[in-house]
Structures are given as structure tokens and as C-alpha cells.
Amino acid sequence: MAPNPFYDRDIVSIKDFGKDELEFVFDATDRVSRLKPAERSELGKGRTLGYIFYEPSTRTRMSFEAAMASLGGSSIGIADLKSSSVEKGESLADTIRVIDLYSDVIVLRHPLDGSSRFAGELSQNPIINAGSGSEEHPTQALLDMYTILKEKGRLDDLSIAIVGDLKYGRTVYSLLYGLANYKTNIHLVSPPSLAIRKESLYEVHNKLRIKEHSDLDDVLPEADLIYVTRIQRERFPDIQEYEKVRGSYTINEKTLARAKPDVAIMHPLPRVDEISQSIDHTKNAIYFKQASYGKELRAALLALMLNENLPG
Ligand code: NCD
């Protein structure tokens, strides 16, 4: 087997990994998922995950904790800054240095672009970027791509519509950087004021087949998958600008009626009002399955970061 490229390595940006490396983690996710609990719980035994979230989180934090527990390891961390010394004015640098003393791998979410790169330079132990401003959320993209692979059987030759807040949505950027390794057609659908930041695609635009739209109807008949995102209210400098675009898109039964019968609807979650609950029961709605794949993918990623060789 090829050497493990994730061992003791920071996960800051999807751009740091090539196609072989992405596929290495997808393959490891299959393998770790198949392990017997006794074997699996050896992979993180005696190891500690330390986390700090400067922004709210439900799935990312809990799936990392659940993943670490399934490997036989433990998690410690700060989910509420009010109970930490950040409240007293402690810097990100000092906070990371201390978490580094108590853990074997660090998970960080922070509102600033570049925060994880900075933290990774300071810490001895590997860092996982769990969201850095509107820049990136690499493990979300890994689990999104793994979900597409499992549910659609491939990442090439698909027509993927990415809908919503493409300006501030960090999951969108990581996903696009990852998809740049595949030959797939991408339709970006957003209100003009929330269009993709062209400068952030500078390194990958040659590899992506992108078309931009403001009307979802333009792409519905051909989309194999619709990746819906939340309008990132907290990142708007002016709340009135948010009010202008809130509720721009709502995926509901009428949307499904105009789409391919097997269209998959994904969302990194949390959703607000961009997907109607009335479609949750349909086979098209795979966003909760996606959250469930997230735990398995994160378990495999942690196992690879903490162990040079995996069993199986
Ligand atoms: C996303 C995030 O934090 O960027 N959440 C997540 O981790 N699944 C998406 C969002 O907040 O809209």
C-alpha cells in the first residue's frame, strides 16, 4: 500500500492535497467503516483531540468527538468562548500553544481567513481547519465528496449545481477546490450580489468547468445533484444587504418536480429556510446521510493523521 500522506500533517486547505490523496482518504473511510469495533478502537487509543470553536458548531464538533470516541480516543475542548480565557483577552497564538500541550491533534474554527494556517505554524501537533472565515472548510469538502462518491458512484461526469451564498460560503470554496481534480460540470447559482469570489478561484479556474446563473430553473433539468447553502448572515457587513437576498432560493416539492427524478439534494447544514422540510422524507434528500458520512470520514482522517499504517 502507498505511504499514508496524512500522517502527522495539517489539514488547512483542500488545495494542499492532490487527487491521489483525496482518494486515499475516501478509501480509508471505507476501510475504517468496515473495521470491527475492537480493531477500530485501537486507532486512537490513549490519544486526545483538542478543539476550540470561535464560531458556533453542531455537526463539525460533535462528529469529530464521536469519530475520536469510535477510535478509542478522547476529546477535550472549548465550544463556548465565554467560559475560556479568550474572554479575558488571550490571543489565538497563546490559546493554540496551550491546546497543543494537552492534545495530539487540534481542531480549530475561527472567523478569520488564514487562522488555521497561522495556528498550524505554531503548533507541534497537526491542526485541522474546521472553518476559517469565508475561506475554507476542508473536512466538509472531503465528506461532501465522499457522499457524492457513495450516492452517485463517481465524481466525474456529473452536473452539479451549487446554490445560495457563493460569496461567503466557505464550504463552497473547499468543495470547488476538491472538484477541480475531476471532470465534472459545475453550475453556480446565486443572486448577483452573492456570486463566487473570482479571485479565490485563481489557482483552479483552468481546471473547473463552471457556468454561472441566477435562476435555478436554468439548470434544474440537467442537474444530477444540487448542493444548497445557507445565506451566511453573520458575514454580511450590512444587515440590510442580507435582508435583500434572504430567502432567494427554496428547494421544495415543486423544485423536485422539475428536476431529474434521481437528483440528489445536499446541504452542509444548518439549513434555515433554503430547503423545505416537506422534502426531508424523499429519497432525493441526502443531507442527513451526508452528516452521517461526516463522522466516518472524520474518523478515517483522524486515524490516518494519528497512525502511520492502518490495519485492513
Ligand atoms: C458550515 C460552516 O460552518 O461553514 N457548517 C458546517 O460545518 N456544516 C455551513 C454553514 O454554517 O452554513
PDB file of C-alpha atoms and ligand atoms in Angstrom:
ATOM      1  CA  MET A   1       0.000   0.000   0.000  1.00  0.00           C
ATOM      2  CA  ALA A   2       1.120   3.585  -0.724  1.00  0.00           C
ATOM      3  CA  PRO A   3       2.579   5.532   2.225  1.00  0.00           C
ATOM      4  CA  ASN A   4      -0.014   7.395   4.259  1.00  0.00           C
ATOM      5  CA  PRO A   5       0.122  11.066   3.140  1.00  0.00           C
ATOM      6  CA  PHE A   6      -1.947  12.300   6.087  1.00  0.00           C
ATOM      7  CA  TYR A   7       0.262  11.053   8.909  1.00  0.00           C
ATOM      8  CA  ASP A   8       1.156  13.977  11.198  1.00  0.00           C
ATOM      9  CA  ARG A   9       0.033  16.502   8.560  1.00  0.00           C
ATOM     10  CA  ASP A  10      -2.014  19.718   8.916  1.00  0.00           C
ATOM     11  CA  ILE A  11      -5.366  19.818   7.102  1.00  0.00           C
ATOM     12  CA  VAL A  12      -5.645  23.519   6.339  1.00  0.00           C
ATOM     13  CA  SER A  13      -6.735  23.685   2.701  1.00  0.00           C
ATOM     14  CA  ILE A  14      -8.051  21.178   0.173  1.00  0.00           C
ATOM     15  CA  LYS A  15      -5.615  22.784  -2.268  1.00  0.00           C
ATOM     16  CA  ASP A  16      -2.770  21.161  -0.300  1.00  0.00           C
ATOM     17  CA  PHE A  17      -3.934  17.707  -1.479  1.00  0.00           C
ATOM     18  CA  GLY A  18      -3.901  16.061  -4.887  1.00  0.00           C
ATOM     19  CA  LYS A  19      -6.395  13.639  -6.377  1.00  0.00           C
ATOM     20  CA  ASP A  20      -4.485  10.560  -5.167  1.00  0.00           C
ATOM     21  CA  GLU A  21      -4.517  11.927  -1.643  1.00  0.00           C
ATOM     22  CA  LEU A  22      -8.238  12.665  -1.727  1.00  0.00           C
ATOM     23  CA  GLU A  23      -8.876   9.135  -2.941  1.00  0.00           C
ATOM     24  CA  PHE A  24      -6.587   7.766  -0.257  1.00  0.00           C
ATOM     25  CA  VAL A  25      -8.839   9.237   2.426  1.00  0.00           C
ATOM     26  CA  PHE A  26     -12.045   8.060   0.681  1.00  0.00           C
ATOM     27  CA  ASP A  27     -10.615   4.553   0.506  1.00  0.00           C
ATOM     28  CA  ALA A  28      -9.511   4.743   4.163  1.00  0.00           C
ATOM     29  CA  THR A  29     -13.055   5.797   5.103  1.00  0.00           C
ATOM     30  CA  ASP A  30     -14.413   2.605   3.523  1.00  0.00           C
ATOM     31  CA  ARG A  31     -11.790   0.557   5.335  1.00  0.00           C
ATOM     32  CA  VAL A  32     -12.206   2.167   8.762  1.00  0.00           C
ATOM     33  CA  SER A  33     -16.009   1.861   8.473  1.00  0.00           C
ATOM     34  CA  ARG A  34     -15.648  -1.879   7.919  1.00  0.00           C
ATOM     35  CA  LEU A  35     -13.353  -2.472  10.925  1.00  0.00           C
ATOM     36  CA  LYS A  36     -14.700  -4.364  13.907  1.00  0.00           C
ATOM     37  CA  PRO A  37     -15.246  -2.049  16.923  1.00  0.00           C
ATOM     38  CA  ALA A  38     -12.365  -3.710  18.803  1.00  0.00           C
ATOM     39  CA  GLU A  39      -9.928  -3.049  15.943  1.00  0.00           C
ATOM     40  CA  ARG A  40     -11.247   0.453  15.347  1.00  0.00           C
ATOM     41  CA  SER A  41     -10.884   1.423  18.977  1.00  0.00           C
ATOM     42  CA  GLU A  42      -7.139   0.740  18.828  1.00  0.00           C
ATOM     43  CA  LEU A  43      -6.567   3.553  16.312  1.00  0.00           C
ATOM     44  CA  GLY A  44      -6.976   6.450  18.721  1.00  0.00           C
ATOM     45  CA  LYS A  45      -6.297   4.673  21.988  1.00  0.00           C
ATOM     46  CA  GLY A  46      -4.610   6.934  24.535  1.00  0.00           C
ATOM     47  CA  ARG A  47      -4.767   9.902  22.124  1.00  0.00           C
ATOM     48  CA  THR A  48      -6.541  13.194  22.684  1.00  0.00           C
ATOM     49  CA  LEU A  49      -8.274  15.535  20.282  1.00  0.00           C
ATOM     50  CA  GLY A  50      -8.280  19.163  21.464  1.00  0.00           C
ATOM     51  CA  TYR A  51     -10.718  21.593  19.902  1.00  0.00           C
ATOM     52  CA  ILE A  52     -11.613  25.251  20.055  1.00  0.00           C
ATOM     53  CA  PHE A  53     -14.547  26.825  18.220  1.00  0.00           C
ATOM     54  CA  TYR A  54     -14.589  30.604  17.948  1.00  0.00           C
ATOM     55  CA  GLU A  55     -17.852  30.269  15.974  1.00  0.00           C
ATOM     56  CA  PRO A  56     -20.931  28.096  16.610  1.00  0.00           C
ATOM     57  CA  SER A  57     -20.933  24.461  15.510  1.00  0.00           C
ATOM     58  CA  THR A  58     -23.141  21.411  15.921  1.00  0.00           C
ATOM     59  CA  ARG A  59     -22.115  18.741  13.410  1.00  0.00           C
ATOM     60  CA  THR A  60     -18.474  19.548  12.927  1.00  0.00           C
ATOM     61  CA  ARG A  61     -17.638  19.485  16.616  1.00  0.00           C
ATOM     62  CA  MET A  62     -19.888  16.579  17.531  1.00  0.00           C
ATOM     63  CA  SER A  63     -18.839  14.440  14.571  1.00  0.00           C
ATOM     64  CA  PHE A  64     -15.161  14.965  15.425  1.00  0.00           C
ATOM     65  CA  GLU A  65     -15.869  13.983  19.037  1.00  0.00           C
ATOM     66  CA  ALA A  66     -17.941  10.975  18.012  1.00  0.00           C
ATOM     67  CA  ALA A  67     -15.267   9.984  15.489  1.00  0.00           C
ATOM     68  CA  MET A  68     -12.485  10.238  18.078  1.00  0.00           C
ATOM     69  CA  ALA A  69     -14.537   8.211  20.592  1.00  0.00           C
ATOM     70  CA  SER A  70     -15.091   5.499  17.967  1.00  0.00           C
ATOM     71  CA  LEU A  71     -11.302   5.236  17.600  1.00  0.00           C
ATOM     72  CA  GLY A  72     -10.931   4.723  21.358  1.00  0.00           C
ATOM     73  CA  GLY A  73      -9.590   8.241  21.923  1.00  0.00           C
ATOM     74  CA  SER A  74     -10.901  11.178  23.891  1.00  0.00           C
ATOM     75  CA  SER A  75     -11.714  14.824  23.182  1.00  0.00           C
ATOM     76  CA  ILE A  76     -11.272  17.967  25.248  1.00  0.00           C
ATOM     77  CA  GLY A  77     -12.056  21.477  24.210  1.00  0.00           C
ATOM     78  CA  ILE A  78     -13.814  24.755  24.185  1.00  0.00           C
ATOM     79  CA  ALA A  79     -17.100  25.224  22.398  1.00  0.00           C
ATOM     80  CA  ASP A  80     -18.168  28.295  24.289  1.00  0.00           C
ATOM     81  CA  LEU A  81     -15.601  31.083  24.325  1.00  0.00           C
ATOM     82  CA  LYS A  82     -17.318  32.771  27.275  1.00  0.00           C
ATOM     83  CA  SER A  83     -16.022  30.003  29.529  1.00  0.00           C
ATOM     84  CA  SER A  84     -12.453  30.281  28.195  1.00  0.00           C
ATOM     85  CA  SER A  85      -9.588  32.726  28.666  1.00  0.00           C
ATOM     86  CA  VAL A  86     -10.317  34.157  25.202  1.00  0.00           C
ATOM     87  CA  GLU A  87     -12.904  36.151  27.166  1.00  0.00           C
ATOM     88  CA  LYS A  88     -10.023  37.617  29.242  1.00  0.00           C
ATOM     89  CA  GLY A  89      -8.212  38.688  26.076  1.00  0.00           C
ATOM     90  CA  GLU A  90      -5.934  35.698  25.452  1.00  0.00           C
ATOM     91  CA  SER A  91      -4.581  35.657  21.895  1.00  0.00           C
ATOM     92  CA  LEU A  92      -5.182  32.915  19.329  1.00  0.00           C
ATOM     93  CA  ALA A  93      -1.441  32.192  19.356  1.00  0.00           C
ATOM     94  CA  ASP A  94      -1.273  31.604  23.133  1.00  0.00           C
ATOM     95  CA  THR A  95      -4.507  29.611  23.120  1.00  0.00           C
ATOM     96  CA  ILE A  96      -3.216  27.298  20.385  1.00  0.00           C
ATOM     97  CA  ARG A  97       0.155  26.854  22.114  1.00  0.00           C
ATOM     98  CA  VAL A  98      -1.634  25.645  25.234  1.00  0.00           C
ATOM     99  CA  ILE A  99      -4.130  23.342  23.500  1.00  0.00           C
ATOM    100  CA  ASP A 100      -1.095  21.895  21.707  1.00  0.00           C
ATOM    101  CA  LEU A 101       0.383  20.872  25.093  1.00  0.00           C
ATOM    102  CA  TYR A 102      -2.700  18.871  26.033  1.00  0.00           C
ATOM    103  CA  SER A 103      -3.632  17.169  22.755  1.00  0.00           C
ATOM    104  CA  ASP A 104      -2.338  15.055  19.873  1.00  0.00           C
ATOM    105  CA  VAL A 105      -4.446  16.717  17.176  1.00  0.00           C
ATOM    106  CA  ILE A 106      -6.153  20.129  17.203  1.00  0.00           C
ATOM    107  CA  VAL A 107      -9.451  21.139  15.578  1.00  0.00           C
ATOM    108  CA  LEU A 108      -9.927  24.886  15.103  1.00  0.00           C
ATOM    109  CA  ARG A 109     -12.817  27.006  13.838  1.00  0.00           C
ATOM    110  CA  HIS A 110     -12.184  30.737  13.665  1.00  0.00           C
ATOM    111  CA  PRO A 111     -13.826  33.706  11.898  1.00  0.00           C
ATOM    112  CA  LEU A 112     -10.631  34.888  10.202  1.00  0.00           C
ATOM    113  CA  ASP A 113      -9.279  33.688   6.860  1.00  0.00           C
ATOM    114  CA  GLY A 114      -5.760  32.372   7.417  1.00  0.00           C
ATOM    115  CA  SER A 115      -6.382  31.464  11.078  1.00  0.00           C
ATOM    116  CA  SER A 116      -5.707  27.750  10.602  1.00  0.00           C
ATOM    117  CA  ARG A 117      -2.581  28.275   8.531  1.00  0.00           C
ATOM    118  CA  PHE A 118      -1.295  30.530  11.318  1.00  0.00           C
ATOM    119  CA  ALA A 119      -2.224  28.016  14.047  1.00  0.00           C
ATOM    120  CA  GLY A 120      -0.579  25.193  12.104  1.00  0.00           C
ATOM    121  CA  GLU A 121       2.686  27.105  12.023  1.00  0.00           C
ATOM    122  CA  LEU A 122       2.614  27.482  15.815  1.00  0.00           C
ATOM    123  CA  SER A 123       1.575  24.024  16.912  1.00  0.00           C
ATOM    124  CA  GLN A 124       3.744  20.922  17.093  1.00  0.00           C
ATOM    125  CA  ASN A 125       0.748  18.644  16.657  1.00  0.00           C
ATOM    126  CA  PRO A 126      -1.291  18.609  13.458  1.00  0.00           C
ATOM    127  CA  ILE A 127      -4.133  21.097  13.031  1.00  0.00           C
ATOM    128  CA  ILE A 128      -7.457  20.527  11.310  1.00  0.00           C
ATOM    129  CA  ASN A 129      -9.173  23.586   9.874  1.00  0.00           C
ATOM    130  CA  ALA A 130     -12.839  23.258  10.856  1.00  0.00           C
ATOM    131  CA  GLY A 131     -13.722  26.533   9.147  1.00  0.00           C
ATOM    132  CA  SER A 132     -11.604  29.658   8.627  1.00  0.00           C
ATOM    133  CA  GLY A 133     -13.729  32.721   7.911  1.00  0.00           C
ATOM    134  CA  SER A 134     -15.255  32.534   4.449  1.00  0.00           C
ATOM    135  CA  GLU A 135     -12.064  30.944   3.155  1.00  0.00           C
ATOM    136  CA  GLU A 136     -12.260  27.162   3.626  1.00  0.00           C
ATOM    137  CA  HIS A 137     -13.722  24.190   5.482  1.00  0.00           C
ATOM    138  CA  PRO A 138     -11.674  21.308   4.072  1.00  0.00           C
ATOM    139  CA  THR A 139     -13.097  18.368   6.039  1.00  0.00           C
ATOM    140  CA  GLN A 140     -16.613  19.419   4.989  1.00  0.00           C
ATOM    141  CA  ALA A 141     -15.487  19.184   1.356  1.00  0.00           C
ATOM    142  CA  LEU A 142     -13.948  15.765   1.973  1.00  0.00           C
ATOM    143  CA  LEU A 143     -17.188  14.485   3.438  1.00  0.00           C
ATOM    144  CA  ASP A 144     -19.219  16.170   0.682  1.00  0.00           C
ATOM    145  CA  MET A 145     -17.104  14.469  -1.980  1.00  0.00           C
ATOM    146  CA  TYR A 146     -17.250  11.145  -0.159  1.00  0.00           C
ATOM    147  CA  THR A 147     -21.059  11.485  -0.021  1.00  0.00           C
ATOM    148  CA  ILE A 148     -21.217  12.159  -3.780  1.00  0.00           C
ATOM    149  CA  LEU A 149     -18.996   9.143  -4.426  1.00  0.00           C
ATOM    150  CA  LYS A 150     -21.166   6.871  -2.283  1.00  0.00           C
ATOM    151  CA  GLU A 151     -24.512   8.145  -3.519  1.00  0.00           C
ATOM    152  CA  LYS A 152     -23.717   8.803  -7.190  1.00  0.00           C
ATOM    153  CA  GLY A 153     -20.904   6.304  -7.643  1.00  0.00           C
ATOM    154  CA  ARG A 154     -18.477   8.808  -9.167  1.00  0.00           C
ATOM    155  CA  LEU A 155     -17.140  12.355  -9.065  1.00  0.00           C
ATOM    156  CA  ASP A 156     -16.514  12.661 -12.812  1.00  0.00           C
ATOM    157  CA  ASP A 157     -19.175  13.331 -15.456  1.00  0.00           C
ATOM    158  CA  LEU A 158     -21.785  14.823 -13.190  1.00  0.00           C
ATOM    159  CA  SER A 159     -23.747  18.020 -13.465  1.00  0.00           C
ATOM    160  CA  ILE A 160     -23.522  19.699 -10.071  1.00  0.00           C
ATOM    161  CA  ALA A 161     -25.481  22.835  -9.156  1.00  0.00           C
ATOM    162  CA  ILE A 162     -24.134  24.784  -6.181  1.00  0.00           C
ATOM    163  CA  VAL A 163     -26.789  27.162  -4.933  1.00  0.00           C
ATOM    164  CA  GLY A 164     -27.058  30.031  -2.462  1.00  0.00           C
ATOM    165  CA  ASP A 165     -24.380  32.110  -0.794  1.00  0.00           C
ATOM    166  CA  LEU A 166     -21.362  31.576  -3.011  1.00  0.00           C
ATOM    167  CA  LYS A 167     -19.657  34.731  -1.840  1.00  0.00           C
ATOM    168  CA  TYR A 168     -19.294  33.946   1.850  1.00  0.00           C
ATOM    169  CA  GLY A 169     -19.902  30.169   1.999  1.00  0.00           C
ATOM    170  CA  ARG A 170     -16.553  28.580   2.874  1.00  0.00           C
ATOM    171  CA  THR A 171     -17.807  25.065   2.189  1.00  0.00           C
ATOM    172  CA  VAL A 172     -18.341  26.098  -1.448  1.00  0.00           C
ATOM    173  CA  TYR A 173     -14.691  27.086  -1.917  1.00  0.00           C
ATOM    174  CA  SER A 174     -13.286  23.900  -0.405  1.00  0.00           C
ATOM    175  CA  LEU A 175     -15.712  21.844  -2.482  1.00  0.00           C
ATOM    176  CA  LEU A 176     -14.725  23.630  -5.701  1.00  0.00           C
ATOM    177  CA  TYR A 177     -11.016  23.149  -4.945  1.00  0.00           C
ATOM    178  CA  GLY A 178     -11.660  19.448  -4.429  1.00  0.00           C
ATOM    179  CA  LEU A 179     -13.845  19.081  -7.531  1.00  0.00           C
ATOM    180  CA  ALA A 180     -11.124  20.761  -9.605  1.00  0.00           C
ATOM    181  CA  ASN A 181      -9.484  17.304  -9.593  1.00  0.00           C
ATOM    182  CA  TYR A 182     -12.428  15.813 -11.515  1.00  0.00           C
ATOM    183  CA  LYS A 183     -14.034  16.331 -14.889  1.00  0.00           C
ATOM    184  CA  THR A 184     -17.447  17.434 -13.817  1.00  0.00           C
ATOM    185  CA  ASN A 185     -19.795  20.260 -14.891  1.00  0.00           C
ATOM    186  CA  ILE A 186     -20.473  22.863 -12.260  1.00  0.00           C
ATOM    187  CA  HIS A 187     -23.342  25.342 -12.278  1.00  0.00           C
ATOM    188  CA  LEU A 188     -23.052  28.152  -9.760  1.00  0.00           C
ATOM    189  CA  VAL A 189     -26.457  29.602  -8.885  1.00  0.00           C
ATOM    190  CA  SER A 190     -26.695  32.729  -6.732  1.00  0.00           C
ATOM    191  CA  PRO A 191     -28.131  36.240  -6.620  1.00  0.00           C
ATOM    192  CA  PRO A 192     -25.617  38.525  -8.407  1.00  0.00           C
ATOM    193  CA  SER A 193     -24.579  40.111  -5.094  1.00  0.00           C
ATOM    194  CA  LEU A 194     -23.599  36.687  -3.699  1.00  0.00           C
ATOM    195  CA  ALA A 195     -21.688  35.442  -6.748  1.00  0.00           C
ATOM    196  CA  ILE A 196     -18.459  33.482  -6.359  1.00  0.00           C
ATOM    197  CA  ARG A 197     -15.294  35.451  -5.491  1.00  0.00           C
ATOM    198  CA  LYS A 198     -13.356  35.083  -8.738  1.00  0.00           C
ATOM    199  CA  GLU A 199     -10.023  35.863  -7.094  1.00  0.00           C
ATOM    200  CA  SER A 200     -10.427  32.860  -4.769  1.00  0.00           C
ATOM    201  CA  LEU A 201     -10.652  30.542  -7.798  1.00  0.00           C
ATOM    202  CA  TYR A 202      -7.460  31.907  -9.345  1.00  0.00           C
ATOM    203  CA  GLU A 203      -5.413  28.727  -8.835  1.00  0.00           C
ATOM    204  CA  VAL A 204      -8.108  26.311 -10.008  1.00  0.00           C
ATOM    205  CA  HIS A 205     -10.218  28.116 -12.598  1.00  0.00           C
ATOM    206  CA  ASN A 206      -8.427  26.436 -15.518  1.00  0.00           C
ATOM    207  CA  LYS A 207      -9.383  23.020 -14.173  1.00  0.00           C
ATOM    208  CA  LEU A 208     -13.048  23.779 -13.437  1.00  0.00           C
ATOM    209  CA  ARG A 209     -15.897  23.706 -15.948  1.00  0.00           C
ATOM    210  CA  ILE A 210     -18.095  26.429 -14.460  1.00  0.00           C
ATOM    211  CA  LYS A 211     -21.198  28.256 -15.638  1.00  0.00           C
ATOM    212  CA  GLU A 212     -22.847  30.974 -13.569  1.00  0.00           C
ATOM    213  CA  HIS A 213     -26.603  31.550 -13.260  1.00  0.00           C
ATOM    214  CA  SER A 214     -29.031  33.461 -11.097  1.00  0.00           C
ATOM    215  CA  ASP A 215     -32.083  31.342 -11.949  1.00  0.00           C
ATOM    216  CA  LEU A 216     -32.133  27.800 -10.580  1.00  0.00           C
ATOM    217  CA  ASP A 217     -34.664  26.814 -13.268  1.00  0.00           C
ATOM    218  CA  ASP A 218     -31.925  27.171 -15.898  1.00  0.00           C
ATOM    219  CA  VAL A 219     -30.060  24.175 -14.500  1.00  0.00           C
ATOM    220  CA  LEU A 220     -32.807  22.060 -12.925  1.00  0.00           C
ATOM    221  CA  PRO A 221     -33.456  19.770 -15.912  1.00  0.00           C
ATOM    222  CA  GLU A 222     -29.825  18.672 -16.135  1.00  0.00           C
ATOM    223  CA  ALA A 223     -28.555  18.712 -12.533  1.00  0.00           C
ATOM    224  CA  ASP A 224     -27.590  15.342 -11.034  1.00  0.00           C
ATOM    225  CA  LEU A 225     -27.009  16.989  -7.706  1.00  0.00           C
ATOM    226  CA  ILE A 226     -27.975  20.253  -6.048  1.00  0.00           C
ATOM    227  CA  TYR A 227     -25.681  21.428  -3.258  1.00  0.00           C
ATOM    228  CA  VAL A 228     -27.641  24.034  -1.318  1.00  0.00           C
ATOM    229  CA  THR A 229     -26.031  26.515   1.063  1.00  0.00           C
ATOM    230  CA  ARG A 230     -27.268  28.827   3.789  1.00  0.00           C
ATOM    231  CA  ILE A 231     -27.057  32.589   3.280  1.00  0.00           C
ATOM    232  CA  GLN A 232     -24.250  33.405   5.746  1.00  0.00           C
ATOM    233  CA  ARG A 233     -25.999  36.184   7.655  1.00  0.00           C
ATOM    234  CA  GLU A 234     -23.143  36.604  10.146  1.00  0.00           C
ATOM    235  CA  ARG A 235     -20.677  37.571   7.383  1.00  0.00           C
ATOM    236  CA  PHE A 236     -22.676  40.444   5.890  1.00  0.00           C
ATOM    237  CA  PRO A 237     -21.110  43.810   6.688  1.00  0.00           C
ATOM    238  CA  ASP A 238     -24.591  45.356   6.299  1.00  0.00           C
ATOM    239  CA  ILE A 239     -27.677  43.517   7.575  1.00  0.00           C
ATOM    240  CA  GLN A 240     -29.876  45.354   5.044  1.00  0.00           C
ATOM    241  CA  GLU A 241     -27.930  43.647   2.287  1.00  0.00           C
ATOM    242  CA  TYR A 242     -28.778  40.321   3.930  1.00  0.00           C
ATOM    243  CA  GLU A 243     -32.471  41.246   4.059  1.00  0.00           C
ATOM    244  CA  LYS A 244     -32.389  41.807   0.277  1.00  0.00           C
ATOM    245  CA  VAL A 245     -31.213  38.291  -0.505  1.00  0.00           C
ATOM    246  CA  ARG A 246     -32.640  36.151   2.303  1.00  0.00           C
ATOM    247  CA  GLY A 247     -34.997  33.501   1.004  1.00  0.00           C
ATOM    248  CA  SER A 248     -33.626  33.833  -2.548  1.00  0.00           C
ATOM    249  CA  TYR A 249     -33.937  30.093  -3.172  1.00  0.00           C
ATOM    250  CA  THR A 250     -36.151  27.470  -1.588  1.00  0.00           C
ATOM    251  CA  ILE A 251     -35.936  23.848  -2.597  1.00  0.00           C
ATOM    252  CA  ASN A 252     -39.347  22.194  -2.241  1.00  0.00           C
ATOM    253  CA  GLU A 253     -41.623  19.650  -3.952  1.00  0.00           C
ATOM    254  CA  LYS A 254     -42.087  21.992  -6.912  1.00  0.00           C
ATOM    255  CA  THR A 255     -38.332  22.094  -7.414  1.00  0.00           C
ATOM    256  CA  LEU A 256     -38.134  18.302  -7.316  1.00  0.00           C
ATOM    257  CA  ALA A 257     -40.987  18.022  -9.817  1.00  0.00           C
ATOM    258  CA  ARG A 258     -38.939  19.974 -12.380  1.00  0.00           C
ATOM    259  CA  ALA A 259     -35.665  18.156 -11.681  1.00  0.00           C
ATOM    260  CA  LYS A 260     -34.277  14.757 -12.693  1.00  0.00           C
ATOM    261  CA  PRO A 261     -36.112  12.009 -10.762  1.00  0.00           C
ATOM    262  CA  ASP A 262     -32.866  10.895  -9.100  1.00  0.00           C
ATOM    263  CA  VAL A 263     -31.474  14.363  -8.340  1.00  0.00           C
ATOM    264  CA  ALA A 264     -29.620  14.367  -5.004  1.00  0.00           C
ATOM    265  CA  ILE A 265     -30.141  17.320  -2.677  1.00  0.00           C
ATOM    266  CA  MET A 266     -27.175  18.045  -0.399  1.00  0.00           C
ATOM    267  CA  HIS A 267     -26.548  20.738   2.208  1.00  0.00           C
ATOM    268  CA  PRO A 268     -23.655  21.108   4.676  1.00  0.00           C
ATOM    269  CA  LEU A 269     -26.295  22.154   7.260  1.00  0.00           C
ATOM    270  CA  PRO A 270     -27.502  24.025   9.252  1.00  0.00           C
ATOM    271  CA  ARG A 271     -30.404  24.924   6.969  1.00  0.00           C
ATOM    272  CA  VAL A 272     -32.606  27.874   7.702  1.00  0.00           C
ATOM    273  CA  ASP A 273     -35.303  28.158   5.046  1.00  0.00           C
ATOM    274  CA  GLU A 274     -33.478  27.200   1.840  1.00  0.00           C
ATOM    275  CA  ILE A 275     -34.781  23.619   1.858  1.00  0.00           C
ATOM    276  CA  SER A 276     -38.396  22.929   2.774  1.00  0.00           C
ATOM    277  CA  GLN A 277     -38.847  20.262   5.451  1.00  0.00           C
ATOM    278  CA  SER A 278     -41.559  18.831   3.240  1.00  0.00           C
ATOM    279  CA  ILE A 279     -38.918  17.094   1.092  1.00  0.00           C
ATOM    280  CA  ASP A 280     -36.963  15.580   4.005  1.00  0.00           C
ATOM    281  CA  HIS A 281     -38.649  12.197   3.557  1.00  0.00           C
ATOM    282  CA  THR A 282     -37.860  11.920  -0.169  1.00  0.00           C
ATOM    283  CA  LYS A 283     -35.052   9.723  -1.497  1.00  0.00           C
ATOM    284  CA  ASN A 284     -33.584  12.848  -3.070  1.00  0.00           C
ATOM    285  CA  ALA A 285     -32.880  14.483   0.297  1.00  0.00           C
ATOM    286  CA  ILE A 286     -29.500  13.135   1.388  1.00  0.00           C
ATOM    287  CA  TYR A 287     -28.337  15.927   3.717  1.00  0.00           C
ATOM    288  CA  PHE A 288     -28.709  13.915   6.925  1.00  0.00           C
ATOM    289  CA  LYS A 289     -26.962  10.953   5.331  1.00  0.00           C
ATOM    290  CA  GLN A 290     -24.220  13.410   4.372  1.00  0.00           C
ATOM    291  CA  ALA A 291     -23.870  14.423   8.059  1.00  0.00           C
ATOM    292  CA  SER A 292     -23.626  10.751   8.951  1.00  0.00           C
ATOM    293  CA  TYR A 293     -20.875  10.104   6.372  1.00  0.00           C
ATOM    294  CA  GLY A 294     -19.121  13.043   8.042  1.00  0.00           C
ATOM    295  CA  LYS A 295     -18.481  11.082  11.206  1.00  0.00           C
ATOM    296  CA  GLU A 296     -16.994   8.153   9.276  1.00  0.00           C
ATOM    297  CA  LEU A 297     -14.836  10.338   7.086  1.00  0.00           C
ATOM    298  CA  ARG A 298     -13.537  12.304  10.074  1.00  0.00           C
ATOM    299  CA  ALA A 299     -12.795   9.073  11.935  1.00  0.00           C
ATOM    300  CA  ALA A 300     -10.738   7.828   8.984  1.00  0.00           C
ATOM    301  CA  LEU A 301      -8.947  11.151   8.655  1.00  0.00           C
ATOM    302  CA  LEU A 302      -8.051  11.203  12.368  1.00  0.00           C
ATOM    303  CA  ALA A 303      -6.919   7.582  12.154  1.00  0.00           C
ATOM    304  CA  LEU A 304      -4.627   8.475   9.238  1.00  0.00           C
ATOM    305  CA  MET A 305      -3.250  11.558  10.986  1.00  0.00           C
ATOM    306  CA  LEU A 306      -2.501   9.598  14.172  1.00  0.00           C
ATOM    307  CA  ASN A 307      -1.250   6.282  12.722  1.00  0.00           C
ATOM    308  CA  GLU A 308       1.361   5.757  10.038  1.00  0.00           C
ATOM    309  CA  ASN A 309      -0.278   2.499   8.987  1.00  0.00           C
ATOM    310  CA  LEU A 310      -3.885   1.403   9.217  1.00  0.00           C
ATOM    311  CA  PRO A 311      -4.978  -2.223   9.549  1.00  0.00           C
ATOM    312  CA  GLY A 312      -7.149  -3.872   6.874  1.00  0.00           C
TER     313      GLY A 312
HETATM  314  C1  NCD B   1     -20.997  25.134   7.592  1.00  0.00           C
HETATM  315  C2  NCD B   1     -19.919  26.090   8.046  1.00  0.00           C
HETATM  316  O1  NCD B   1     -19.673  26.224   9.258  1.00  0.00           O
HETATM  317  O2  NCD B   1     -19.293  26.660   7.163  1.00  0.00           O
HETATM  318  N1  NCD B   1     -21.459  24.308   8.618  1.00  0.00           N
HETATM  319  C3  NCD B   1     -20.907  23.067   8.758  1.00  0.00           C
HETATM  320  O3  NCD B   1     -19.818  22.928   9.238  1.00  0.00           O
HETATM  321  N2  NCD B   1     -21.596  22.018   8.310  1.00  0.00           N
HETATM  322  C4  NCD B   1     -22.091  25.741   6.809  1.00  0.00           C
HETATM  323  C5  NCD B   1     -22.865  26.898   7.381  1.00  0.00           C
HETATM  324  O4  NCD B   1     -22.642  27.330   8.506  1.00  0.00           O
HETATM  325  O5  NCD B   1     -23.746  27.374   6.663  1.00  0.00           O
END
